[in-house]
Structures are given as C-alpha cells and as structure tokens.
Short mmCIF file of C-alpha atoms and ligand atoms in Angstrom, two decimals:
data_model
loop_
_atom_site.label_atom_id
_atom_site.label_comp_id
_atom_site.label_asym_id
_atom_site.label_seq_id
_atom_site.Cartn_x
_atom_site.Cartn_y
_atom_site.Cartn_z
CA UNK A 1 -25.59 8.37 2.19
CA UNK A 2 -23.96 6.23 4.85
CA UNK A 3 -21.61 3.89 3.41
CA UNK A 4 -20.98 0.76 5.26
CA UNK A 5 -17.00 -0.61 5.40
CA UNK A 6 -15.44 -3.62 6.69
CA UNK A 7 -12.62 -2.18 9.76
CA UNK A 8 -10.01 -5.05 10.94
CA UNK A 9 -7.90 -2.85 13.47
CA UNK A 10 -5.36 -5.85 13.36
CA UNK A 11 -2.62 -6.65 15.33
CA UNK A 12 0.38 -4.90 17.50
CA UNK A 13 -0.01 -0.96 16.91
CA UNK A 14 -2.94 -2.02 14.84
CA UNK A 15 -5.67 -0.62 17.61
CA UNK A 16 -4.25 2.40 18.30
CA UNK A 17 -3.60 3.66 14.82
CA UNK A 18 -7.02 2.18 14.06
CA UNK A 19 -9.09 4.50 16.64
CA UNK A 20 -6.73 7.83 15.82
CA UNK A 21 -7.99 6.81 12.39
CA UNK A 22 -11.30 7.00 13.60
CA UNK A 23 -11.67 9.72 15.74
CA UNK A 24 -10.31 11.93 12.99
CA UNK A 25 -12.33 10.24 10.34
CA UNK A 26 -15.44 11.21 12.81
CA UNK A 27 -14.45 14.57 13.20
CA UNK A 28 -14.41 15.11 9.81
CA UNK A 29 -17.56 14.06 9.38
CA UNK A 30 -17.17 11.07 7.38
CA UNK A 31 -19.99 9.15 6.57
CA UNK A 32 -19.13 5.57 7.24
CA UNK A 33 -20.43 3.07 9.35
CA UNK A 34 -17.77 0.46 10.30
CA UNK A 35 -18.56 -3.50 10.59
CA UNK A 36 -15.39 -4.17 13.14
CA UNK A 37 -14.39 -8.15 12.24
CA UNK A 38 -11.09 -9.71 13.21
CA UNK A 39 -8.31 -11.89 11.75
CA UNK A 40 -4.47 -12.42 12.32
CA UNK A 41 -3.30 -12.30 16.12
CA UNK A 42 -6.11 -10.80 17.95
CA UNK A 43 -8.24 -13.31 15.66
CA UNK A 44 -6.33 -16.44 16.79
CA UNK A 45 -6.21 -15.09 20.98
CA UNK A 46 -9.72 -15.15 20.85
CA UNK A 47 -9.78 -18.77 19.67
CA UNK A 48 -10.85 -17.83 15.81
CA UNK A 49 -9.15 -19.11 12.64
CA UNK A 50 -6.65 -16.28 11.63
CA UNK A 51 -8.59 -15.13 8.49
CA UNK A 52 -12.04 -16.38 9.80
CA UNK A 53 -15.01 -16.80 7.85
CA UNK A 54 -17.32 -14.22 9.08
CA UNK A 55 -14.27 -12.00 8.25
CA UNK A 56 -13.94 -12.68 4.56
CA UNK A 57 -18.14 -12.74 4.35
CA UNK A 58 -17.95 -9.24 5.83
CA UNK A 59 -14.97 -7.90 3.03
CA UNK A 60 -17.07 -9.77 0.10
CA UNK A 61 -20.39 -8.04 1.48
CA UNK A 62 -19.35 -4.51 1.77
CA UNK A 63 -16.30 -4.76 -1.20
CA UNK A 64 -14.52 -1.88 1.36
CA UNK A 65 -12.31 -2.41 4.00
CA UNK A 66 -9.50 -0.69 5.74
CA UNK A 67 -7.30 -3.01 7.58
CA UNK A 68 -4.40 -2.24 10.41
CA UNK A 69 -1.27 -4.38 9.86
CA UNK A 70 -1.77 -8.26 11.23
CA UNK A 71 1.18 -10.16 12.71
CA UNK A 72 0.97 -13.56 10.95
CA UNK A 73 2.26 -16.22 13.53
CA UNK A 74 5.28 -18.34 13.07
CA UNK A 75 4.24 -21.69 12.06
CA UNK A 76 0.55 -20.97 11.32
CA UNK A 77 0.41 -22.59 8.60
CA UNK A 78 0.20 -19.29 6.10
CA UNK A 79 3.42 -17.68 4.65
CA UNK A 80 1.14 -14.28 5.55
CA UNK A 81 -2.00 -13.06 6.27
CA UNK A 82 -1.66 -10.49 4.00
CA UNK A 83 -1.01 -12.54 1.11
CA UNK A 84 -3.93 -14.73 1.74
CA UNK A 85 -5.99 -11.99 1.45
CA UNK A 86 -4.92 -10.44 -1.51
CA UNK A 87 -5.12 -14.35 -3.06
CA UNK A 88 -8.57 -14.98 -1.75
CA UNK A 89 -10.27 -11.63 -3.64
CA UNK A 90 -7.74 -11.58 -5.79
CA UNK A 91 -6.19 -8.26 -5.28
CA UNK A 92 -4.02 -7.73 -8.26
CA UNK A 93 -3.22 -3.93 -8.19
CA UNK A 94 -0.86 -2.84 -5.30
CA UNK A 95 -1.46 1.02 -5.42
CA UNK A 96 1.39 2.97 -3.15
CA UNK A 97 1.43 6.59 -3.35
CA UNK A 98 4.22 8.92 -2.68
CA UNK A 99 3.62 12.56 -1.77
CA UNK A 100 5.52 14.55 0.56
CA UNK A 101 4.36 15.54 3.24
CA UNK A 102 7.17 16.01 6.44
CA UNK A 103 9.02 18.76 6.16
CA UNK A 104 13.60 18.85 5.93
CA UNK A 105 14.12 16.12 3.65
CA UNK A 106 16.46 15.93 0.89
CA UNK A 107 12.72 16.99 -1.87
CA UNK A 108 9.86 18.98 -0.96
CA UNK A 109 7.71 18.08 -3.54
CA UNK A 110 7.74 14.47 -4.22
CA UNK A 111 3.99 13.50 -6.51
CA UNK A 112 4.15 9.70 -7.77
CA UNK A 113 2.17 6.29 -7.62
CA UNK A 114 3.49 3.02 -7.64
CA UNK A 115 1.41 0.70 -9.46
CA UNK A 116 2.79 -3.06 -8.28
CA UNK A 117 1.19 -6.44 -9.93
CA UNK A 118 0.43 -7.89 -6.49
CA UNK A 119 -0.54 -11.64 -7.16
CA UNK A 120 2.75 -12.83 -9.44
CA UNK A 121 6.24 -13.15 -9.91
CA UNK A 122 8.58 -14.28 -7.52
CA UNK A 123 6.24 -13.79 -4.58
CA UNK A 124 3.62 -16.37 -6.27
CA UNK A 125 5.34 -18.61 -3.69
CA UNK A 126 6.60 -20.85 -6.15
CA UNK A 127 9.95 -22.21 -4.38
CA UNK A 128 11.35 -25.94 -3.13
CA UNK A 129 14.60 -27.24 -2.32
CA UNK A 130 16.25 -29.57 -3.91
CA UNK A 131 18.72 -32.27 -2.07
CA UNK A 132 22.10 -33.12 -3.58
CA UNK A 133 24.05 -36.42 -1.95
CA UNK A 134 23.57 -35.94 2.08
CA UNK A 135 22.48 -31.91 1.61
CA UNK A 136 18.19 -32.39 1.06
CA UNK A 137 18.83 -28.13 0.81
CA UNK A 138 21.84 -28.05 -1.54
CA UNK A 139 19.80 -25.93 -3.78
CA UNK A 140 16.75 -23.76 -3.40
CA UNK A 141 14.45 -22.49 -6.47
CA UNK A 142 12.04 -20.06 -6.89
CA UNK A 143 9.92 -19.58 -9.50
CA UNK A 144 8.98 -15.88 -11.29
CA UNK A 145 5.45 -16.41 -12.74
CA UNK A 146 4.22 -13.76 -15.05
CA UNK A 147 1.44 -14.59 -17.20
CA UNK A 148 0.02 -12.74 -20.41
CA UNK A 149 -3.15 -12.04 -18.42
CA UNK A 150 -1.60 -10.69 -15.35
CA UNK A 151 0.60 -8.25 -17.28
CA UNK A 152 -2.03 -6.85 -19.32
CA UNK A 153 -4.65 -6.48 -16.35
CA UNK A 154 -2.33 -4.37 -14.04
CA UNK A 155 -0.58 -2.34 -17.07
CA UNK A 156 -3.96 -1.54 -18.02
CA UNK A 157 -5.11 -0.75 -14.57
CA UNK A 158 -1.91 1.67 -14.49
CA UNK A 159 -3.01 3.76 -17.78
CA UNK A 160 -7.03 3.56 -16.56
CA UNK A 161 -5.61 5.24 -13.18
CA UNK A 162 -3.21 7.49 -14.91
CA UNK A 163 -6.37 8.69 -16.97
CA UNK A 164 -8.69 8.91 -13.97
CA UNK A 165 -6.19 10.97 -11.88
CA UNK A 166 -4.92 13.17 -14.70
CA UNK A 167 -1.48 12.07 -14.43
CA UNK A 168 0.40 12.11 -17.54
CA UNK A 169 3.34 9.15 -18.00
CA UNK A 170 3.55 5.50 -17.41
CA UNK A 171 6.66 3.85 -16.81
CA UNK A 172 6.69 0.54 -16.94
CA UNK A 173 10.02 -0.70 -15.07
CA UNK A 174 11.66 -4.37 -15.66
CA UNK A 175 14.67 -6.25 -16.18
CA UNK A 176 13.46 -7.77 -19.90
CA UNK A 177 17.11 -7.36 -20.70
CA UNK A 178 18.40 -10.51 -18.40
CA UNK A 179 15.48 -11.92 -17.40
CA UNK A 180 14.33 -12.12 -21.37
CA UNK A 181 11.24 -14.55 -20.62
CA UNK A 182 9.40 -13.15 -17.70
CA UNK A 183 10.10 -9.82 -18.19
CA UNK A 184 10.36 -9.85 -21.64
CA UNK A 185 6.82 -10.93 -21.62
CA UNK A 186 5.59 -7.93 -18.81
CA UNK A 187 7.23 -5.60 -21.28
CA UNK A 188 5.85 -7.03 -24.52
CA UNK A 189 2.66 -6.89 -23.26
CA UNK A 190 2.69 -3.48 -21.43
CA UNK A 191 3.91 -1.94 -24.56
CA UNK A 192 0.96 -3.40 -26.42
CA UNK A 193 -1.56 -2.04 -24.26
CA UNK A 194 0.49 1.49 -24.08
CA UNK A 195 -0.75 1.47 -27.94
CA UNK A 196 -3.91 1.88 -26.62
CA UNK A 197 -3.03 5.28 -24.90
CA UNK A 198 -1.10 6.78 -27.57
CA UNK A 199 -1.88 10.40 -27.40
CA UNK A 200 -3.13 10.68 -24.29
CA UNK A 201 -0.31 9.25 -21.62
CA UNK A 202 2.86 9.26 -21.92
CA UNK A 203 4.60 6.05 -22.08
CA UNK A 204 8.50 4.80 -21.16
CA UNK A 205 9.96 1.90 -19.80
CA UNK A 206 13.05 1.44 -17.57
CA UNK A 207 15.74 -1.24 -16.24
CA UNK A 208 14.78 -1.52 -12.27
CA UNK A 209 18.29 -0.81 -11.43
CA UNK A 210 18.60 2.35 -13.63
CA UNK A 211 15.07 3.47 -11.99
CA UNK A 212 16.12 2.74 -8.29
CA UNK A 213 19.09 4.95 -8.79
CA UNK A 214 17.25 8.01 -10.94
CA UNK A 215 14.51 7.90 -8.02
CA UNK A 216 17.25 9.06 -5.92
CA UNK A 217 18.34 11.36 -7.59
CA UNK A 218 15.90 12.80 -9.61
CA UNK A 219 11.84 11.59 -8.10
CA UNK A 220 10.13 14.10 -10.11
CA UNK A 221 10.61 12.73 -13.70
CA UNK A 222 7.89 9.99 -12.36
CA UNK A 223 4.50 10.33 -12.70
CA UNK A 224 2.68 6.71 -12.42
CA UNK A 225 5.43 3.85 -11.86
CA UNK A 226 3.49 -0.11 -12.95
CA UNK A 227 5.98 -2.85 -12.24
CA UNK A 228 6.11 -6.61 -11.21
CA UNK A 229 5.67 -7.82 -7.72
CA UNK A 230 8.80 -8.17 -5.95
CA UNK A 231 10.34 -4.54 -8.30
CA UNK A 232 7.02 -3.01 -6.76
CA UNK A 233 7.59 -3.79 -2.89
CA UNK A 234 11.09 -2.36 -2.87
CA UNK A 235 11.02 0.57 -5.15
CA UNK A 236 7.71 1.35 -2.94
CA UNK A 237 9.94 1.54 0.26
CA UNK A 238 12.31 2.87 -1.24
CA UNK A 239 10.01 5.64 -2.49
CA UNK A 240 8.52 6.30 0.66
CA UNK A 241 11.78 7.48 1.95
CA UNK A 242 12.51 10.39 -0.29
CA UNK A 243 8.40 11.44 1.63
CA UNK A 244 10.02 10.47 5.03
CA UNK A 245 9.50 6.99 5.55
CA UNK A 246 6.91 3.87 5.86
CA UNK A 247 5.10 6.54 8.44
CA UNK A 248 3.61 8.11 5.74
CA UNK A 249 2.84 5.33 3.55
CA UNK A 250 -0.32 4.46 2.69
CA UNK A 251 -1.44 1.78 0.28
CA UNK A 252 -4.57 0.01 -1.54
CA UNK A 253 -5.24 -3.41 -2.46
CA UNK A 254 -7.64 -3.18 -6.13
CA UNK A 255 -9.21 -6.33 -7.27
CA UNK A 256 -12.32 -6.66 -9.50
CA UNK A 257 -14.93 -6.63 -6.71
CA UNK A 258 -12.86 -5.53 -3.68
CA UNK A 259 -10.70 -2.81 -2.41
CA UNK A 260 -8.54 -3.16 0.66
CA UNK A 261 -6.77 -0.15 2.24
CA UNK A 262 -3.86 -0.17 4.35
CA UNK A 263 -0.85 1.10 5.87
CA UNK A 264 2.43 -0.08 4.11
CA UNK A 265 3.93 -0.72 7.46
CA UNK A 266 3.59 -4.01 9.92
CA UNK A 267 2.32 -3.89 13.19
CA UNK A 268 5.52 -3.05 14.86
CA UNK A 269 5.47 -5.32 18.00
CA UNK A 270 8.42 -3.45 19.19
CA UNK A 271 6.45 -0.07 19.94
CA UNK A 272 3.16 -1.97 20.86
CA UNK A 273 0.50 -1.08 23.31
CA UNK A 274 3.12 1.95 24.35
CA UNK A 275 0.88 4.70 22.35
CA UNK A 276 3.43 5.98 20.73
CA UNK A 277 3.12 5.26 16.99
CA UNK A 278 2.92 7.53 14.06
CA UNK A 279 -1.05 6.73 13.07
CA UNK A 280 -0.50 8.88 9.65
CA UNK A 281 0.71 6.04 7.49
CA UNK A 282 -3.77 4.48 7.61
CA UNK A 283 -4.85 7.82 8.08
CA UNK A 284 -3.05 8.39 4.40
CA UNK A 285 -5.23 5.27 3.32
CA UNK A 286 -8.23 6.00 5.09
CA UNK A 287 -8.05 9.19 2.94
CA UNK A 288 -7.59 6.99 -0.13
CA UNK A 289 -10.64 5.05 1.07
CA UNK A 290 -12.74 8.56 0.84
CA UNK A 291 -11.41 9.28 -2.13
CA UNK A 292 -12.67 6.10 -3.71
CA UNK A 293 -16.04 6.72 -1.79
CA UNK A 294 -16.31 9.96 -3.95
CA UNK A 295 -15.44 11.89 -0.42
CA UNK A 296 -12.69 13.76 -1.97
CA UNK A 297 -12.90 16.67 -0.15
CA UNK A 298 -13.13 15.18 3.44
CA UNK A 299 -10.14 13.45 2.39
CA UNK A 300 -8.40 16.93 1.36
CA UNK A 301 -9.55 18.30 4.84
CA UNK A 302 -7.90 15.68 6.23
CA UNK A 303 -5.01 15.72 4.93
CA UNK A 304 -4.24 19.43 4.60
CA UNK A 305 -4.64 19.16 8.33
CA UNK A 306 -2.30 16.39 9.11
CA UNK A 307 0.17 18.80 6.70
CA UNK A 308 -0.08 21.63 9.01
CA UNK A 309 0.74 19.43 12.25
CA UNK A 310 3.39 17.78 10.26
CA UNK A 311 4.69 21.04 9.68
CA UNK A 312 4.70 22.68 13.10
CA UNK A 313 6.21 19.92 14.29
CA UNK A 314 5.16 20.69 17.77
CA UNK A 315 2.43 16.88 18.19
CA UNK A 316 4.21 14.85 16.27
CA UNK A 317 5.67 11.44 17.22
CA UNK A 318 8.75 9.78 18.31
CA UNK A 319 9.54 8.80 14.72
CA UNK A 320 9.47 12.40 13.11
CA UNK A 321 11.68 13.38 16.44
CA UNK A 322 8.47 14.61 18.65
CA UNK A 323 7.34 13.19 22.02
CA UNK A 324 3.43 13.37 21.18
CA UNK A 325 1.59 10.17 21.80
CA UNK A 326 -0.50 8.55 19.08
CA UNK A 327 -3.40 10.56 20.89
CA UNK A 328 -2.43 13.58 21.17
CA UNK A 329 -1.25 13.49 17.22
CA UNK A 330 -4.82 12.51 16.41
CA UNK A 331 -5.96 15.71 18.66
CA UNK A 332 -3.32 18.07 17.26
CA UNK A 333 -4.66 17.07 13.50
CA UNK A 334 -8.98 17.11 14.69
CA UNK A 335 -7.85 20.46 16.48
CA UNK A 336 -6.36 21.80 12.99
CA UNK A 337 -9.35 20.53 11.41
CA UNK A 338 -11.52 22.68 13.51
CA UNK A 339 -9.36 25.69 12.59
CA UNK A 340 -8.63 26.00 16.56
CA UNK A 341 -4.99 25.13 15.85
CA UNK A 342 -3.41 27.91 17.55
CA UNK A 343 -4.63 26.26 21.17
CA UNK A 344 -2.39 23.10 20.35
P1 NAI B 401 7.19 -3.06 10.86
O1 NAI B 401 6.80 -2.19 9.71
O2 NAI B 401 6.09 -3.49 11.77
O3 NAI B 401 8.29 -2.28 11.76
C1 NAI B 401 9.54 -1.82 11.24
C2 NAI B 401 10.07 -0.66 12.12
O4 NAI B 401 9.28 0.52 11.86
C3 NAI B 401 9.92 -0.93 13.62
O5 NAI B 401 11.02 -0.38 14.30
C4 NAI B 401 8.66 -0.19 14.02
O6 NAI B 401 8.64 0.25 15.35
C5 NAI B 401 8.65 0.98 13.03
N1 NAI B 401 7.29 1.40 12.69
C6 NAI B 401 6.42 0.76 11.86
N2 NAI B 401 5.27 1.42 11.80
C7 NAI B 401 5.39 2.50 12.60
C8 NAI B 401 4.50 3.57 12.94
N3 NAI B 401 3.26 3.65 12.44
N4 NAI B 401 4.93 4.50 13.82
C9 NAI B 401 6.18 4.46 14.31
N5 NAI B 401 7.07 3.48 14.02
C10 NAI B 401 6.67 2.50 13.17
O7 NAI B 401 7.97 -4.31 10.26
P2 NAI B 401 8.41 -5.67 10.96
O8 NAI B 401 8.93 -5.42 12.32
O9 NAI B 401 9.27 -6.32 9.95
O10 NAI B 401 7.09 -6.55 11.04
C11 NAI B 401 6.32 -6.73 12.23
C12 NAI B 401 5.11 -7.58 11.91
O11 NAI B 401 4.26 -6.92 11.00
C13 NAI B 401 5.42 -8.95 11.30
O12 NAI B 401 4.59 -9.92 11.91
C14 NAI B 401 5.03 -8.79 9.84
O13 NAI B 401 4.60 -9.99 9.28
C15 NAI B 401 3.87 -7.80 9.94
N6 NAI B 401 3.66 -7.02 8.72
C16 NAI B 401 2.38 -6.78 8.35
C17 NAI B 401 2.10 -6.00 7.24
C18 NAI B 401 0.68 -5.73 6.90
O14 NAI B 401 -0.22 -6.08 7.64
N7 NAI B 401 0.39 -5.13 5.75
C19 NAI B 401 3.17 -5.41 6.43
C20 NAI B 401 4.50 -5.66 6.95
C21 NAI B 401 4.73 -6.46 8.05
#
C-alpha cells in the first residue's frame, strides 16, 4: 500500500535536508508518495500567501505531512508559521524524542520523550503593554492559559503513548508550587488522570527547576516527560544536548485528525544553500513518520544506518566536526543501508 503524505521542504536548509530525506527514504524502499505544497518563504517569493490554501487543503486531505523548517518573515503579519499551523489543526501534543545517537558525549545511552502541551500557556500569545504617564510600554503582560481540557487531553495523550510504546513512568513536570493557579490546575488534573493508570505506568511529578538540573545529571531516571508549553520547548533543547544537539532532534506535531513531523531546528539562513547541513535531525522524524505509518522496520533500517555513519565518523558534517556535505552524508547512510559500507 502506497501511502500518500503532504512534503513542504520549507525554507533556508529546508531543500536540502528535504531531498537527503528523500533519497534515503527511497532507498529504503519506503512506500510513500509525496504531494510537494509550499508555505513560509519560498511560499511568499513565488507570490503565494505564506500558509496558502491549497497548502492546508493538502495537510487536511492526507492528515500526514513532514515539513522542513519555514523562516516566518519579519512583519508578516504572523508571530510564526509554525504556530499557525499547529493552531489551525490544532496540534496539541508536541512529541520530542531523545535517544543518543553521536558518539563522545558526556551519556551513551540517553532513551526519553518529551511530551509538551503545544497550544497553551504562555505561548497562547496572550501579551499587551500597558502605558504608565509618557511610557505607552511601562509594563508588559503575558498571560499563562491552561485550561481543564487542555491539561487532561495532553496528560492523557502522555500515558496512551507511554502504553503504546511500552515505556513505563510519567512525569509530569510544573511549577504548581509558585505558580499555584495555572500549574496547580496542570497538576491537579494530570494526577487525576494518572488514577487512571494505576498499575500499569508509573507516575511522579517534578518542580521544572529540580528536573532541568537532574536531566543533567542523571537523564536516565526519565522515561516519558508531559509538561506545559513554554517547560516543554526548553527542557526539549535542553534534552537534545545530552544526544548531541538540535542535529539530531526530531519532533511530531499530534492533533486529533493530523500529524505533522519535523525537525526541531529552524532553517538556519546562516548555512543556507552552502550544502553543508546535518539532514539527520528530519531524517529522525521522517523515521517517526514510518513508524506511525506502521513502517517500523524501514524506520529501524534507517536509523541503525545513520548510527553506523554517525559512528565512523568518517561522512559526517561540519557540525559533528566532519567536512561531508549534506550529500555525501545522505550517500554514506543509503551506502550503509545497502550493506556496501566498507566502499565509503
Ligand atoms: P536555527 O535552528 O535555524 O539555527 C541555529 C543554529 O544551528 C545556526 O547556527 C544553524 O546554522 C545551526 N543549525 C540548525 N540546524 C542545523 C542543521 N541541520 N545542520 C547544521 N547546523 C544547523 O535557529 P534560528 O537561527 O534561531 O532560526 C532561523 C529561522 O528558522 C527563523 O526564521 C526561525 O523563525 C525559523 N525556525 C523555524 C522552526 C521550524 O520551522 N520548526 C523552528 C525554529 C526556528
């Protein structure tokens, strides 16, 4: 069976990542068809709306898509593309996993998920000014929404994936003991749906402070990670550099309808069109993408074989301290594939 996903290379390094992605995916034999639509940058050069129609019609028809990073313009009238997508299918699950992968950092076998409520809290966008005497920005204000609903939904979503991927402890991280409302309310409610999985997860919770620091020094106490928005993006990054940084990152976008895979890093504009970039970071989601399609063990091929060139170190990229391009990384890993590895 041929499945059919929606492909926005995107912006910057976007392209090239997006065709290593694809050659390897090909190689491997995966069977996808890709319907190629645009939006961000490249969307608005060629004289289309940044998150045009026929894009968002192509994401809601096939309820797949893998998307390179997008370069939101200054002053285009959306605080980021990104965001507007996740709002528009409402993409309230933020998945990030974090598995090592490069070789010489400080732990060799880092194995956890970061579940992140991706629609609330302080990145709701909630946030004015307010003028005092001749200042009109004496004061600024943001507000941290966190609803009942929300809460429950992605704590839920944390334990359903903790079941489905035979992981075996939650922790649900917060700051419920200054911020009593808000995230007294996220903990309230995750540890009322945690009832529900008595017996068969594990469940803690954890001050975000107290968590940043015990990632560092101990990562493998965590199994699944579900936190609010804002907690989410930085313990994510801050994950992804006991694994070696946002080059192997790879993340997915869950609503009810629509999944949306991606690379945690942007489209790097400083590196651009120079085909040098790491591509492993959306190869990493790609393989997520498989894995949802039930093509588990493509996805294992995969990425036992971008292990191995990891590993030997000799095709890697500028960021992991090589001088391969983004081609000849994509090579070195279809080569490994093949099992002809010894002629890289
Ligand atoms: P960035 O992640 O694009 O770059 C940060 C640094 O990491 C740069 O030095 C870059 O060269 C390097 N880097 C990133 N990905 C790399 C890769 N695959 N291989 C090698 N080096 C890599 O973050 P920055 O510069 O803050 O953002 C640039 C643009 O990307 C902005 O317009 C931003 O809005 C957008 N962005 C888009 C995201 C998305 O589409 N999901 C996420 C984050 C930023």
């Amino acid at each position: 069976m041929t499945h059919t996903v929606t492909l926005i290379p995107g912006d910057g390094i976007g392209p090239a990542i997006t065709e290593a992605t694809l050659q390897i995916l090909t190689a491997a034999g995966a069977p996808i068809e890709w319907d190629r639509q645009e939006a961000g940058l490249t969307a608005a050069e060629h004289g289309h709306d940044l998150l045009p129609q026929e894009t968002l019609d192509s994401i809601e028809r096939n309820r797949f898509c893998l998307k390179g990073p997008l370069t939101t313009p200054i002053g285009a009238g959306f605080r980021s593309i990104n965001v507007a997508l996740r709002k528009h299918f409402d993409l309230y699950a933020n998945v990030r996993p974090t598995k090592s992968i490069a070789p010489g950092g400080r732990y060799t076998d880092v194995d956890l998920v970061i579940v992140r409520e991706n629609t609330e809290g302080l990145y709701a966008g909630i946030e004015h000014y307010i003028g005092m005497r001749q200042d009109p920005r004496a004061v600024a204000e943001s507000v941290m929404l966190i609803t009942r609903y929300g809460s429950d939904r992605i704590v839920r979503y944390a334990f359903e994936y903790a079941l489905q991927h035979g992981r075996k402890k939650v922790t649900l991280v917060h700051k419920a003991n200054i911020l009593k409302y808000t995230q007294g309310l996220f903990l309230e409610v995750g540890q009322d749906v945690a009832k529900n999985y008595a017996g068969a997860i594990e469940f803690e919770d954890r001050i975000v402070d107290a968590t940043a620091m015990q990632l560092v020094l101990d990562p493998y106490q965590f199994d699944v990670i579900v936190t609010e928005n804002m907690f989410g993006d930085i313990l994510s990054d801050q994950a992804s550099g006991l694994v070696g940084g946002l080059g192997f990152a790879p993340g997915v976008n869950i609503g009810k309808d629509v999944a949306m895979f991606e690379a945690v890093h942007g489209s790097a504009p400083d590196i651009a069109g120079r085909n040098i970039a790491n591509p492993t970071a959306l190869l990493l989601a790609a393989c997520l993408l498989l894995d949802h399609l039930g093509l588990v063990e493509t996805g294992s091929r995969i990425r036992d074989a971008v292990k191995s060139v990891v590993h030997r170190g000799e095709k890697v990229t500028r960021d992991l301290g090589g001088t391969a391009t983004t081609t000849e990384f994509a090579d070195a890993v279809i080569r490994e594939m093949k099992g002809d590895a010894e002629d890289v």
